[in-house]
Coordinates of C-alpha atoms and ligand atoms in Angstrom, one line a residue:
Chain V
X1 CA 38.5 -21.8 39.2
X2 CA 38.6 -20.2 42.6
X3 CA 36.1 -17.7 43.9
X4 CA 38.7 -15.0 44.0
X5 CA 39.0 -15.1 40.2
X6 CA 35.4 -14.0 39.9
X7 CA 36.7 -10.5 38.9
X8 CA 37.1 -10.5 35.2
X9 CA 40.8 -10.1 34.1
X10 CA 41.6 -6.6 32.8
X11 CA 41.9 -6.0 29.1
X12 CA 45.4 -4.9 27.9
X13 CA 44.8 -3.1 24.6
X14 CA 47.3 -3.4 21.8
X15 CA 49.5 -0.4 21.4
X16 CA 49.7 0.9 17.8
X17 CA 53.4 1.8 17.9
X18 CA 53.6 1.5 14.2
X19 CA 50.8 4.0 13.6
X20 CA 52.5 6.5 16.0
X21 CA 55.7 6.1 14.1
X22 CA 53.9 6.7 10.8
X23 CA 52.3 9.8 12.2
X24 CA 55.6 11.2 13.3
X25 CA 57.1 10.6 9.8
X26 CA 54.1 12.2 8.1
X27 CA 54.2 15.3 10.4
X28 CA 57.9 15.8 9.8
X29 CA 57.4 15.6 6.0
X30 CA 54.5 18.1 6.2
X31 CA 56.4 20.6 8.3
X32 CA 59.4 20.3 6.0
X33 CA 57.2 21.0 2.9
X34 CA 55.6 24.0 4.5
X35 CA 58.9 25.4 5.6
X36 CA 60.4 25.0 2.2
X37 CA 57.5 26.7 0.5
X38 CA 57.3 29.5 3.2
X39 CA 61.0 30.2 3.1
X40 CA 61.3 29.8 -0.7
X41 CA 63.4 32.8 -1.9
X42 CA 61.5 32.9 -5.2
X43 CA 58.1 33.5 -3.7
X44 CA 57.4 36.9 -2.2
X45 CA 54.6 36.2 0.3
X46 CA 54.1 39.9 1.0
X47 CA 52.7 40.2 -2.6
X48 CA 50.3 37.4 -2.0
X49 CA 49.1 39.1 1.3
X50 CA 48.8 42.4 -0.5
X51 CA 46.6 41.0 -3.3
X52 CA 44.5 38.8 -1.1
X53 CA 41.8 41.5 -0.7
X54 CA 42.6 43.5 -3.8
X55 CA 39.5 44.9 -5.4
X56 CA 40.1 43.1 -8.7
X57 CA 40.5 39.8 -6.9
X58 CA 37.4 40.3 -4.8
X59 CA 35.5 41.1 -8.0
X60 CA 36.7 37.7 -9.3
X61 CA 35.7 35.9 -6.1
X62 CA 32.2 37.4 -6.4
X63 CA 32.0 36.4 -10.1
X64 CA 33.0 32.9 -9.2
X65 CA 30.4 32.7 -6.5
X66 CA 27.7 34.0 -8.8
X67 CA 28.7 31.7 -11.6
X68 CA 28.7 28.7 -9.3
X69 CA 25.4 29.5 -7.6
X70 CA 23.5 30.5 -10.7
X71 CA 24.8 27.5 -12.7
X72 CA 24.0 25.2 -9.9
X73 CA 20.4 26.5 -9.5
X74 CA 19.7 26.4 -13.2
X75 CA 21.4 23.0 -13.3
X76 CA 19.2 21.7 -10.5
X77 CA 16.0 22.9 -12.1
X78 CA 16.9 21.6 -15.6
X79 CA 18.3 18.5 -14.0
X80 CA 15.0 17.7 -12.3
X81 CA 13.2 18.1 -15.6
X82 CA 15.7 16.0 -17.5
X83 CA 15.9 13.4 -14.7
X84 CA 12.1 13.0 -14.5
X85 CA 11.9 12.9 -18.3
X86 CA 14.4 10.1 -18.3
X87 CA 12.3 8.2 -15.8
X88 CA 9.1 8.9 -17.7
X89 CA 7.0 6.1 -19.1
X90 CA 6.8 8.3 -22.2
X91 CA 9.4 6.5 -24.4
X92 CA 10.3 9.3 -26.8
X93 CA 10.6 11.8 -23.9
X94 CA 12.9 9.4 -22.0
X95 CA 15.0 8.9 -25.1
X96 CA 15.4 12.7 -25.7
X97 CA 16.5 13.1 -22.0
X98 CA 19.0 10.2 -22.3
X99 CA 20.5 11.6 -25.5
X100 CA 20.9 15.0 -23.8
X101 CA 22.8 13.4 -20.9
X102 CA 24.9 11.3 -23.2
X103 CA 25.9 14.4 -25.3
X104 CA 26.7 16.7 -22.4
X105 CA 28.6 14.1 -20.5
X106 CA 30.5 13.0 -23.6
X107 CA 32.1 16.4 -24.3
X108 CA 34.7 18.0 -21.9
X109 CA 33.3 21.1 -20.2
X110 CA 36.3 23.0 -21.4
X111 CA 35.3 22.3 -25.0
X112 CA 31.6 23.2 -24.2
X113 CA 32.6 26.5 -22.7
X114 CA 34.8 27.3 -25.7
X115 CA 31.9 26.5 -28.0
X116 CA 29.5 28.8 -26.1
X117 CA 32.1 31.5 -25.8
X118 CA 32.7 31.5 -29.5
X119 CA 29.1 31.0 -30.5
X120 CA 29.2 34.4 -32.4
X121 CA 31.5 32.8 -34.9
X122 CA 28.7 30.6 -36.3
X123 CA 25.4 32.0 -35.1
X124 CA 24.7 35.6 -36.0
X125 CA 21.3 36.2 -34.4
X126 CA 19.3 34.6 -31.7
X127 CA 15.5 34.8 -32.3
X128 CA 12.3 33.7 -30.7
X129 CA 9.5 32.9 -33.2
X130 CA 7.6 30.1 -35.0
X131 CA 10.1 27.6 -36.5
X132 CA 10.1 27.3 -40.3
X133 CA 8.1 30.5 -40.7
X134 CA 9.2 34.2 -40.9
X135 CA 7.2 35.0 -37.8
X136 CA 9.5 36.4 -35.2
X137 CA 8.7 37.9 -31.8
X138 CA 12.1 38.9 -30.7
X139 CA 15.7 38.8 -32.0
X140 CA 19.2 39.9 -31.0
X141 CA 22.7 39.7 -32.4
X142 CA 24.4 36.6 -30.8
X143 CA 27.4 38.6 -29.8
X144 CA 25.4 41.1 -27.8
X145 CA 23.4 38.4 -26.0
X146 CA 26.0 35.7 -25.3
X147 CA 28.5 37.8 -23.4
X148 CA 31.2 35.8 -21.6
X149 CA 29.1 35.6 -18.4
X150 CA 26.1 34.2 -20.3
X151 CA 28.2 31.8 -22.2
X152 CA 29.9 30.6 -19.0
X153 CA 26.6 30.2 -17.2
X154 CA 25.0 28.3 -20.1
X155 CA 28.0 26.0 -20.4
X156 CA 28.3 25.3 -16.7
X157 CA 24.5 25.0 -16.2
X158 CA 24.0 22.5 -19.0
X159 CA 26.9 20.4 -17.8
X160 CA 25.5 20.5 -14.2
X161 CA 22.0 19.6 -15.4
X162 CA 23.2 16.4 -17.1
X163 CA 24.9 15.2 -13.9
X164 CA 22.0 16.4 -11.7
X165 CA 19.6 14.5 -13.9
X166 CA 21.5 11.3 -13.2
X167 CA 21.7 12.1 -9.5
X168 CA 17.9 12.7 -9.4
X169 CA 17.2 9.6 -11.3
X170 CA 19.2 7.4 -9.0
X171 CA 17.6 9.2 -6.0
X172 CA 14.1 8.5 -7.2
X173 CA 14.9 4.9 -8.0
X174 CA 16.3 4.5 -4.4
X175 CA 12.9 5.2 -2.9
X176 CA 11.0 2.0 -2.2
X177 CA 8.1 1.4 -4.7
X178 CA 5.9 0.7 -1.7
X179 CA 6.0 4.5 -0.9
X180 CA 4.5 5.6 -4.1
X181 CA 2.0 2.6 -4.1
X182 CA 0.8 3.6 -0.6
X183 CA 0.4 7.2 -1.8
X184 CA -1.4 6.1 -4.9
X185 CA -3.7 3.9 -2.8
X186 CA -4.6 7.0 -0.8
X187 CA -5.9 8.6 -4.0
X188 CA -2.9 10.9 -4.5
X189 CA -2.2 11.9 -8.1
X190 CA 1.2 11.2 -9.8
X191 CA 2.5 14.8 -9.6
X192 CA 1.7 15.0 -5.9
X193 CA 3.2 11.6 -5.2
X194 CA 6.4 12.7 -6.8
X195 CA 6.5 16.1 -5.0
X196 CA 5.3 15.1 -1.6
X197 CA 6.4 11.5 -1.1
X198 CA 9.1 10.4 -3.5
X199 CA 11.3 13.5 -4.1
X200 CA 11.6 14.5 -0.4
X201 CA 12.9 11.0 0.4
X202 CA 15.1 10.8 -2.7
X203 CA 16.7 14.1 -1.4
X204 CA 18.5 12.3 1.4
X205 CA 20.3 10.1 -1.1
X206 CA 20.7 13.0 -3.5
X207 CA 22.4 15.5 -1.2
X208 CA 25.8 14.0 -0.8
X209 CA 26.5 13.6 -4.5
X210 CA 24.9 17.0 -5.2
X211 CA 27.2 18.6 -2.6
X212 CA 30.2 17.0 -4.4
X213 CA 28.8 18.3 -7.7
X214 CA 28.7 21.8 -6.2
X215 CA 32.2 21.6 -4.9
X216 CA 33.4 20.4 -8.3
X217 CA 31.5 23.2 -9.9
X218 CA 33.0 25.9 -7.7
X219 CA 36.4 24.7 -8.8
X220 CA 35.2 24.1 -12.4
X221 CA 34.3 27.8 -12.7
X222 CA 38.0 28.4 -13.1
X223 CA 37.7 26.9 -16.6
X224 CA 35.7 29.9 -17.8
X225 CA 39.0 31.8 -17.7
X226 CA 39.5 30.5 -21.2
X227 CA 36.7 32.7 -22.4
X228 CA 37.6 35.6 -20.2
X229 CA 34.8 34.9 -17.8
X230 CA 36.0 37.4 -15.3
X231 CA 36.1 34.8 -12.5
X232 CA 38.7 34.5 -9.7
X233 CA 41.2 32.7 -11.9
X234 CA 40.7 35.2 -14.8
X235 CA 41.4 38.1 -12.5
X236 CA 44.4 36.6 -10.7
X237 CA 45.9 35.6 -14.1
X238 CA 45.3 39.1 -15.4
X239 CA 47.2 40.6 -12.5
X240 CA 49.9 38.0 -12.8
X241 CA 50.3 38.9 -16.5
X242 CA 51.2 42.5 -15.8
X243 CA 53.1 42.0 -12.5
X244 CA 54.8 38.8 -13.3
X245 CA 53.9 37.5 -9.9
X246 CA 52.6 34.2 -11.2
X247 CA 53.1 31.9 -8.2
X248 CA 52.1 34.6 -5.7
X249 CA 48.8 35.2 -7.6
X250 CA 48.1 31.4 -7.9
X251 CA 48.5 31.4 -4.1
X252 CA 45.8 34.1 -3.9
X253 CA 43.5 32.0 -6.1
X254 CA 44.3 28.8 -4.1
X255 CA 43.4 30.6 -0.8
X256 CA 40.0 31.8 -2.1
X257 CA 39.1 28.4 -3.7
X258 CA 39.8 26.7 -0.4
X259 CA 37.6 29.2 1.4
X260 CA 34.8 28.8 -1.1
X261 CA 35.0 25.0 -1.1
X262 CA 35.1 25.0 2.7
X263 CA 31.9 27.0 2.8
X264 CA 30.3 24.7 0.2
X265 CA 31.3 21.7 2.4
X266 CA 29.8 23.3 5.5
X267 CA 26.5 24.0 3.6
X268 CA 26.5 20.3 2.5
X269 CA 26.7 19.1 6.2
X270 CA 23.8 21.4 7.2
X271 CA 21.7 20.1 4.3
X272 CA 22.5 16.5 5.0
X273 CA 21.3 16.9 8.6
X274 CA 18.2 18.6 7.5
X275 CA 17.3 16.0 4.9
X276 CA 18.0 13.1 7.1
X277 CA 15.0 13.6 9.4
X278 CA 12.9 10.6 10.0
X279 CA 15.7 8.3 8.9
X280 CA 16.8 5.5 11.2
X281 CA 19.2 7.0 13.7
Chain T
X1 CA -26.1 2.7 -5.3
X2 CA -28.5 0.9 -3.0
X3 CA -28.0 -1.6 -0.3
X4 CA -28.5 -4.5 -2.7
X5 CA -25.5 -3.6 -4.9
X6 CA -22.1 -5.2 -4.0
X7 CA -19.4 -2.8 -3.1
X8 CA -16.8 -4.8 -5.0
X9 CA -17.8 -6.8 -8.1
X10 CA -15.0 -8.6 -9.9
X11 CA -16.0 -10.3 -13.2
X12 CA -14.1 -12.9 -15.1
X13 CA -10.6 -11.6 -14.0
X14 CA -7.7 -13.0 -15.9
X15 CA -4.1 -12.1 -15.3
X16 CA -0.7 -13.4 -16.2
X17 CA 2.8 -12.0 -15.7
X18 CA 4.8 -13.1 -18.8
X19 CA 4.7 -16.9 -18.7
X20 CA 3.2 -17.1 -15.3
X21 CA -0.6 -17.4 -15.3
X22 CA -1.9 -16.1 -12.0
X23 CA -5.7 -15.6 -12.4
X24 CA -7.9 -17.5 -14.8
X25 CA -11.5 -16.3 -14.5
X26 CA -12.1 -15.0 -11.0
X27 CA -15.6 -13.8 -10.0
X28 CA -16.1 -12.2 -6.6
X29 CA -18.7 -10.0 -5.0
X30 CA -18.2 -8.2 -1.7
X31 CA -21.4 -6.8 -0.1
X32 CA -21.7 -3.7 2.1
X33 CA -20.6 -4.4 5.7
X34 CA -19.2 -7.8 4.8
X35 CA -15.8 -9.1 5.9
X36 CA -14.3 -11.4 3.4
X37 CA -11.1 -13.3 4.1
X38 CA -9.0 -14.3 1.1
X39 CA -7.0 -17.4 1.8
X40 CA -4.9 -19.8 -0.2
X41 CA -1.4 -21.1 -0.7
X42 CA 1.5 -18.7 -1.4
X43 CA 1.5 -17.7 -5.0
X44 CA -2.1 -18.5 -5.6
X45 CA -2.8 -14.9 -6.7
X46 CA -4.4 -13.3 -3.6
X47 CA -2.2 -10.2 -3.6
X48 CA -2.7 -9.8 -7.4
X49 CA -6.5 -9.9 -7.0
X50 CA -6.5 -7.6 -4.0
X51 CA -4.3 -5.0 -5.8
X52 CA -6.6 -5.1 -8.8
X53 CA -9.4 -3.9 -6.6
X54 CA -7.8 -0.5 -6.5
X55 CA -6.1 -0.7 -9.9
X56 CA -2.5 -1.1 -8.6
X57 CA -2.6 -4.1 -10.9
X58 CA -4.5 -4.2 -14.2
X59 CA -6.5 -7.2 -15.4
X60 CA -5.7 -8.7 -18.8
X61 CA -9.4 -9.5 -19.1
X62 CA -12.4 -8.8 -17.0
X63 CA -13.7 -5.9 -15.0
X64 CA -13.8 -4.7 -11.4
X65 CA -16.4 -2.4 -10.1
X66 CA -16.0 -0.6 -6.7
X67 CA -18.9 1.3 -5.4
X68 CA -20.3 1.2 -9.0
X69 CA -17.2 2.7 -10.6
X70 CA -15.5 0.6 -13.3
X71 CA -11.9 0.6 -11.9
X72 CA -9.4 2.1 -14.3
X73 CA -11.6 2.2 -17.3
X74 CA -14.5 4.0 -18.9
X75 CA -17.0 2.0 -20.9
X76 CA -17.8 3.7 -24.2
X77 CA -19.6 2.0 -27.1
X78 CA -18.8 -1.4 -25.9
X79 CA -15.1 -0.8 -25.4
X80 CA -13.1 -0.2 -22.3
X81 CA -11.0 3.0 -22.5
X82 CA -8.2 3.5 -20.0
X83 CA -8.7 6.4 -17.6
X84 CA -6.0 9.0 -17.0
X85 CA -3.8 8.5 -13.9
X86 CA -5.6 11.4 -12.2
X87 CA -9.1 9.8 -12.8
X88 CA -7.8 6.5 -11.4
X89 CA -6.4 8.4 -8.4
X90 CA -9.9 9.9 -7.8
X91 CA -11.5 6.4 -7.9
X92 CA -9.0 5.2 -5.3
X93 CA -10.2 7.6 -2.7
X94 CA -13.1 5.3 -1.7
X95 CA -10.8 2.4 -1.1
X96 CA -8.4 2.0 1.8
X97 CA -5.4 -0.3 1.6
X98 CA -3.1 -1.7 4.2
X99 CA 0.1 -3.4 3.0
X100 CA 2.1 -6.3 4.3
X101 CA 5.2 -4.0 4.8
X102 CA 3.2 -1.0 6.1
X103 CA 4.7 1.5 3.6
X104 CA 4.4 4.4 6.0
X105 CA 6.0 7.6 4.6
X106 CA 9.4 7.5 6.1
X107 CA 10.0 11.3 6.1
X108 CA 6.8 12.1 7.9
X109 CA 5.7 11.8 11.5
X110 CA 2.8 9.5 12.4
X111 CA 0.5 12.5 12.5
X112 CA 1.7 13.8 9.1
X113 CA 1.3 10.4 7.6
X114 CA -2.3 10.3 8.6
X115 CA -3.2 13.9 7.5
X116 CA -1.3 13.9 4.2
X117 CA -4.0 12.6 2.0
X118 CA -7.0 14.1 3.7
X119 CA -5.4 17.6 3.3
X120 CA -3.8 17.0 0.0
X121 CA -6.4 14.9 -1.7
X122 CA -9.7 15.7 0.0
X123 CA -8.8 19.3 0.6
X124 CA -9.7 19.1 4.3
X125 CA -8.5 22.0 6.4
X126 CA -5.3 21.1 8.3
X127 CA -7.0 21.6 11.7
X128 CA -9.9 19.4 10.7
X129 CA -7.6 16.7 9.4
X130 CA -5.5 16.8 12.6
X131 CA -8.7 16.4 14.7
X132 CA -9.7 13.4 12.6
X133 CA -6.2 12.0 12.7
X134 CA -6.1 12.3 16.5
X135 CA -9.4 10.4 16.8
X136 CA -8.2 7.6 14.6
X137 CA -4.8 7.4 16.3
X138 CA -6.6 7.1 19.6
X139 CA -8.7 4.3 18.2
X140 CA -5.7 2.3 17.1
X141 CA -3.9 3.1 20.4
X142 CA -1.2 5.3 18.8
X143 CA -2.2 8.8 19.9
X144 CA 0.8 9.0 22.2
X145 CA 3.2 8.5 19.3
X146 CA 1.8 11.1 17.0
X147 CA 5.1 12.9 16.7
X148 CA 7.3 9.8 16.2
X149 CA 8.8 8.9 12.9
X150 CA 8.1 5.5 11.4
X151 CA 11.7 4.3 12.0
X152 CA 11.1 4.7 15.7
X153 CA 8.1 2.4 15.8
X154 CA 7.7 -1.4 16.1
X155 CA 6.1 -3.3 13.2
X156 CA 2.9 -3.6 15.0
X157 CA 2.7 0.1 15.8
X158 CA 3.5 0.9 12.2
X159 CA 0.7 -1.3 11.0
X160 CA -1.8 0.3 13.3
X161 CA -0.7 3.8 12.0
X162 CA -1.1 2.5 8.5
X163 CA -4.7 1.4 9.3
X164 CA -5.4 4.9 10.8
X165 CA -3.9 6.5 7.7
X166 CA -6.2 4.5 5.3
X167 CA -9.2 5.2 7.5
X168 CA -8.6 8.9 7.5
X169 CA -9.8 9.0 3.9
X170 CA -13.2 7.6 5.1
X171 CA -13.1 4.8 2.6
X172 CA -16.2 2.6 1.7
X173 CA -14.1 -0.5 1.8
X174 CA -10.7 -1.5 3.3
X175 CA -8.3 -3.9 1.7
X176 CA -5.7 -5.7 3.8
X177 CA -2.8 -7.7 2.3
X178 CA -1.4 -10.0 4.9
X179 CA -1.3 -7.2 7.5
X180 CA 0.3 -9.3 10.2
X181 CA 2.7 -11.5 8.2
X182 CA 5.7 -9.2 8.6
X183 CA 5.2 -8.9 12.4
X184 CA 6.9 -10.6 15.3
X185 CA 4.4 -13.0 16.9
X186 CA 3.8 -11.0 20.0
X187 CA 2.8 -7.9 18.0
X188 CA 0.2 -9.7 15.8
X189 CA -2.6 -9.6 18.5
X190 CA -2.7 -5.8 18.7
X191 CA -3.2 -5.3 15.0
X192 CA -5.8 -8.1 14.8
X193 CA -7.6 -6.4 17.7
X194 CA -7.8 -3.2 15.8
X195 CA -9.1 -5.0 12.7
X196 CA -11.7 -6.9 14.8
X197 CA -13.0 -3.6 16.1
X198 CA -13.1 -2.1 12.6
X199 CA -15.1 -5.1 11.4
X200 CA -17.5 -4.8 14.4
X201 CA -18.1 -1.1 13.4
X202 CA -19.5 -2.3 10.1
X203 CA -16.6 -1.6 7.8
X204 CA -16.6 -3.6 4.6
X205 CA -13.3 -5.5 4.5
X206 CA -11.3 -7.8 2.2
X207 CA -8.5 -9.4 4.2
X208 CA -5.8 -11.6 2.7
X209 CA -4.6 -13.6 5.7
X210 CA -3.1 -16.8 7.0
X211 CA -4.6 -16.2 10.5
X212 CA -7.2 -19.0 10.7
X213 CA -8.3 -17.9 14.2
X214 CA -9.0 -14.3 12.9
X215 CA -10.8 -15.6 9.8
X216 CA -13.0 -17.9 11.9
X217 CA -13.9 -15.2 14.4
X218 CA -14.3 -12.2 12.2
X219 CA -15.0 -13.2 8.6
X220 CA -18.5 -13.4 7.2
X221 CA -17.1 -15.4 4.4
X222 CA -13.9 -17.1 3.5
X223 CA -12.8 -17.3 -0.1
X224 CA -10.2 -19.8 -0.9
X225 CA -8.0 -19.5 -4.0
X226 CA -5.9 -22.1 -5.7
X227 CA -4.4 -22.3 -9.2
X228 CA -5.9 -19.0 -10.4
X229 CA -9.5 -19.6 -9.4
X230 CA -11.7 -19.5 -6.4
X231 CA -12.2 -23.1 -5.2
X232 CA -14.3 -22.5 -2.2
X233 CA -16.4 -19.7 -0.8
X234 CA -18.7 -19.7 2.2
X235 CA -19.1 -19.0 6.0
X236 CA -16.0 -19.8 8.1
X237 CA -17.3 -23.0 9.7
X238 CA -18.3 -24.4 6.3
X239 CA -15.0 -23.7 4.6
X240 CA -12.8 -24.5 7.5
X241 CA -14.6 -27.5 9.0
X242 CA -16.5 -29.0 6.1
X243 CA -14.5 -28.1 3.0
X244 CA -16.0 -29.5 -0.2
X245 CA -12.8 -29.7 -2.2
X246 CA -9.8 -31.8 -1.8
X247 CA -7.6 -28.8 -2.5
X248 CA -9.1 -27.0 0.4
X249 CA -8.5 -29.9 2.7
X250 CA -4.9 -30.1 1.7
X251 CA -4.4 -26.3 2.2
X252 CA -6.0 -26.4 5.6
X253 CA -4.0 -29.3 6.8
X254 CA -0.9 -27.5 5.7
X255 CA -2.0 -24.5 7.8
X256 CA -2.2 -26.4 11.0
Ligands
ADP301 N1 4.8 -8.0 -10.8 C1 4.9 -9.3 -11.0 N2 5.7 -9.7 -12.0 C2 5.9 -11.0 -12.2 N3 5.3 -12.0 -11.5 C3 4.5 -11.6 -10.5 C4 4.3 -10.3 -10.2 N4 3.4 -10.2 -9.2 C5 3.1 -11.5 -8.8 N5 3.8 -12.3 -9.6 C6 3.6 -13.8 -9.6 O1 2.3 -14.1 -9.6 C7 2.0 -15.2 -8.7 C8 0.9 -14.8 -7.7 O2 1.5 -13.8 -6.9 P1 0.6 -13.2 -5.7 O3 -0.6 -12.6 -6.2 O4 1.6 -12.3 -5.0 O5 0.3 -14.5 -4.8 P2 -0.1 -14.6 -3.3 O6 -0.3 -13.2 -2.7 O7 -1.3 -15.4 -3.2 O8 1.1 -15.2 -2.6 C9 3.3 -15.6 -8.1 O9 3.8 -16.7 -8.8 C10 4.2 -14.4 -8.3 O10 5.5 -14.8 -8.5
MG302 MG1 0.7 -12.1 -1.2

């Protein structure tokens, strides 16, 4: 080797001609599909534009947001309780939690929503009292209490709780046992160890699947249209039923679901950043 | 409790995990201000015995008293009744523990790690806890990294923080389980130096270690375990240089 060769030879990178070709093909297909939908003579896009911010549609959007957020919050709270019960050393408690999860996950949400929506058919009154005695503090006819919004919220929240319980359980199990042992060795009590040491670290593992759950839930709220839940899909379907603008109204619904899911995704990114602190960068 | 009472008093400790018998009748006393090094081959039950001293492990038979408290139990009419987890937690306040793998709280900064228990368990005011933490971090040479997260520290730095964290509870006794075994060789010295200083300050310490040099220099007593029992116990020069038992000789020659 001569001294002149001391400069290292330049690297010639491989050119991914095939990938470029594939990209071009895909772009052509996408543009073609968009054009064919946009110029479709059977779809009147002006109707879609006209209804995008229609009052009834916005009411539906707002209901969908409320359903998703309230069910999620209730689901998280209940899910924490069920998840921790499932992890508890108290065997009967863990068994009850496991059965709850099995039951809820074993029945399609659509079926569960229909059951809650039609609860008035087999339950006349809801009361709070001492079981097996006539003592009664409060009661109400089921049909007055379980209005579609309540039925939808109960159905979605229970479903959410079962999945959150599993997410919380796997999150807690993902935290190294040394963490709770170190906390115990410092004299911390079990509840405090869970709250201050284990759950915050489980959170990092829990947020991505929780975000996915929320996105699924936002879309899942559309199922409550079967019990006239007043959500986005219910409203757009109602409009379509009278105006016969079925595809146009589905496009309105599609637009709003994409917006809501996009927002949920952005929220997830923010939460993941926040929960990742202290983790190896 | 007066000066004549041991800080730790283990009586007739037995323990097995399923088929594996780990401890078969261990008696051990640790006196105030004493530094005891627990040595012995891997698997001889050192960790199990140490963890029993703060009830992270429960004995099958026998009792452990720390500072006069019967760890994990209440004696009533000749029977031992298990204490609630909260009562056990209260008993653990007087015992500091340092783990082989540090176990710093990963989501908290160095300072937050050290003040967590003083604030949350002892009810110290945050400002007072921070002051105490800063003193301790200075002592272990970590005051400049108070705002770092554990993941940003070397093993040696983590272990020094872990020692400060345990000391922040002002324990009566400190337990160390192979505190330098997970460290790169060049980081061992810094941790041992901190422990040496702690011993010199009069802290009662039980140290599981394979560091013969540290044991010789710092221990008041070396306790050697083998096959579930204590086979030798005495001052370092006696145990290390004039062991009475064949098993001790074998262990020591394996160490060199
Ligand atoms: N939680 C446990 N479950 C089952 N076996 C265990 C457990 N902890 C320790 N052991 C066993 O007990 C024996 C003693 O372990 P240990 O006390 O860790 O020894 P040392 O610290 O002296 O190396 C080993 O054989 C180990 O495998
Ligand atoms: Mg060990």
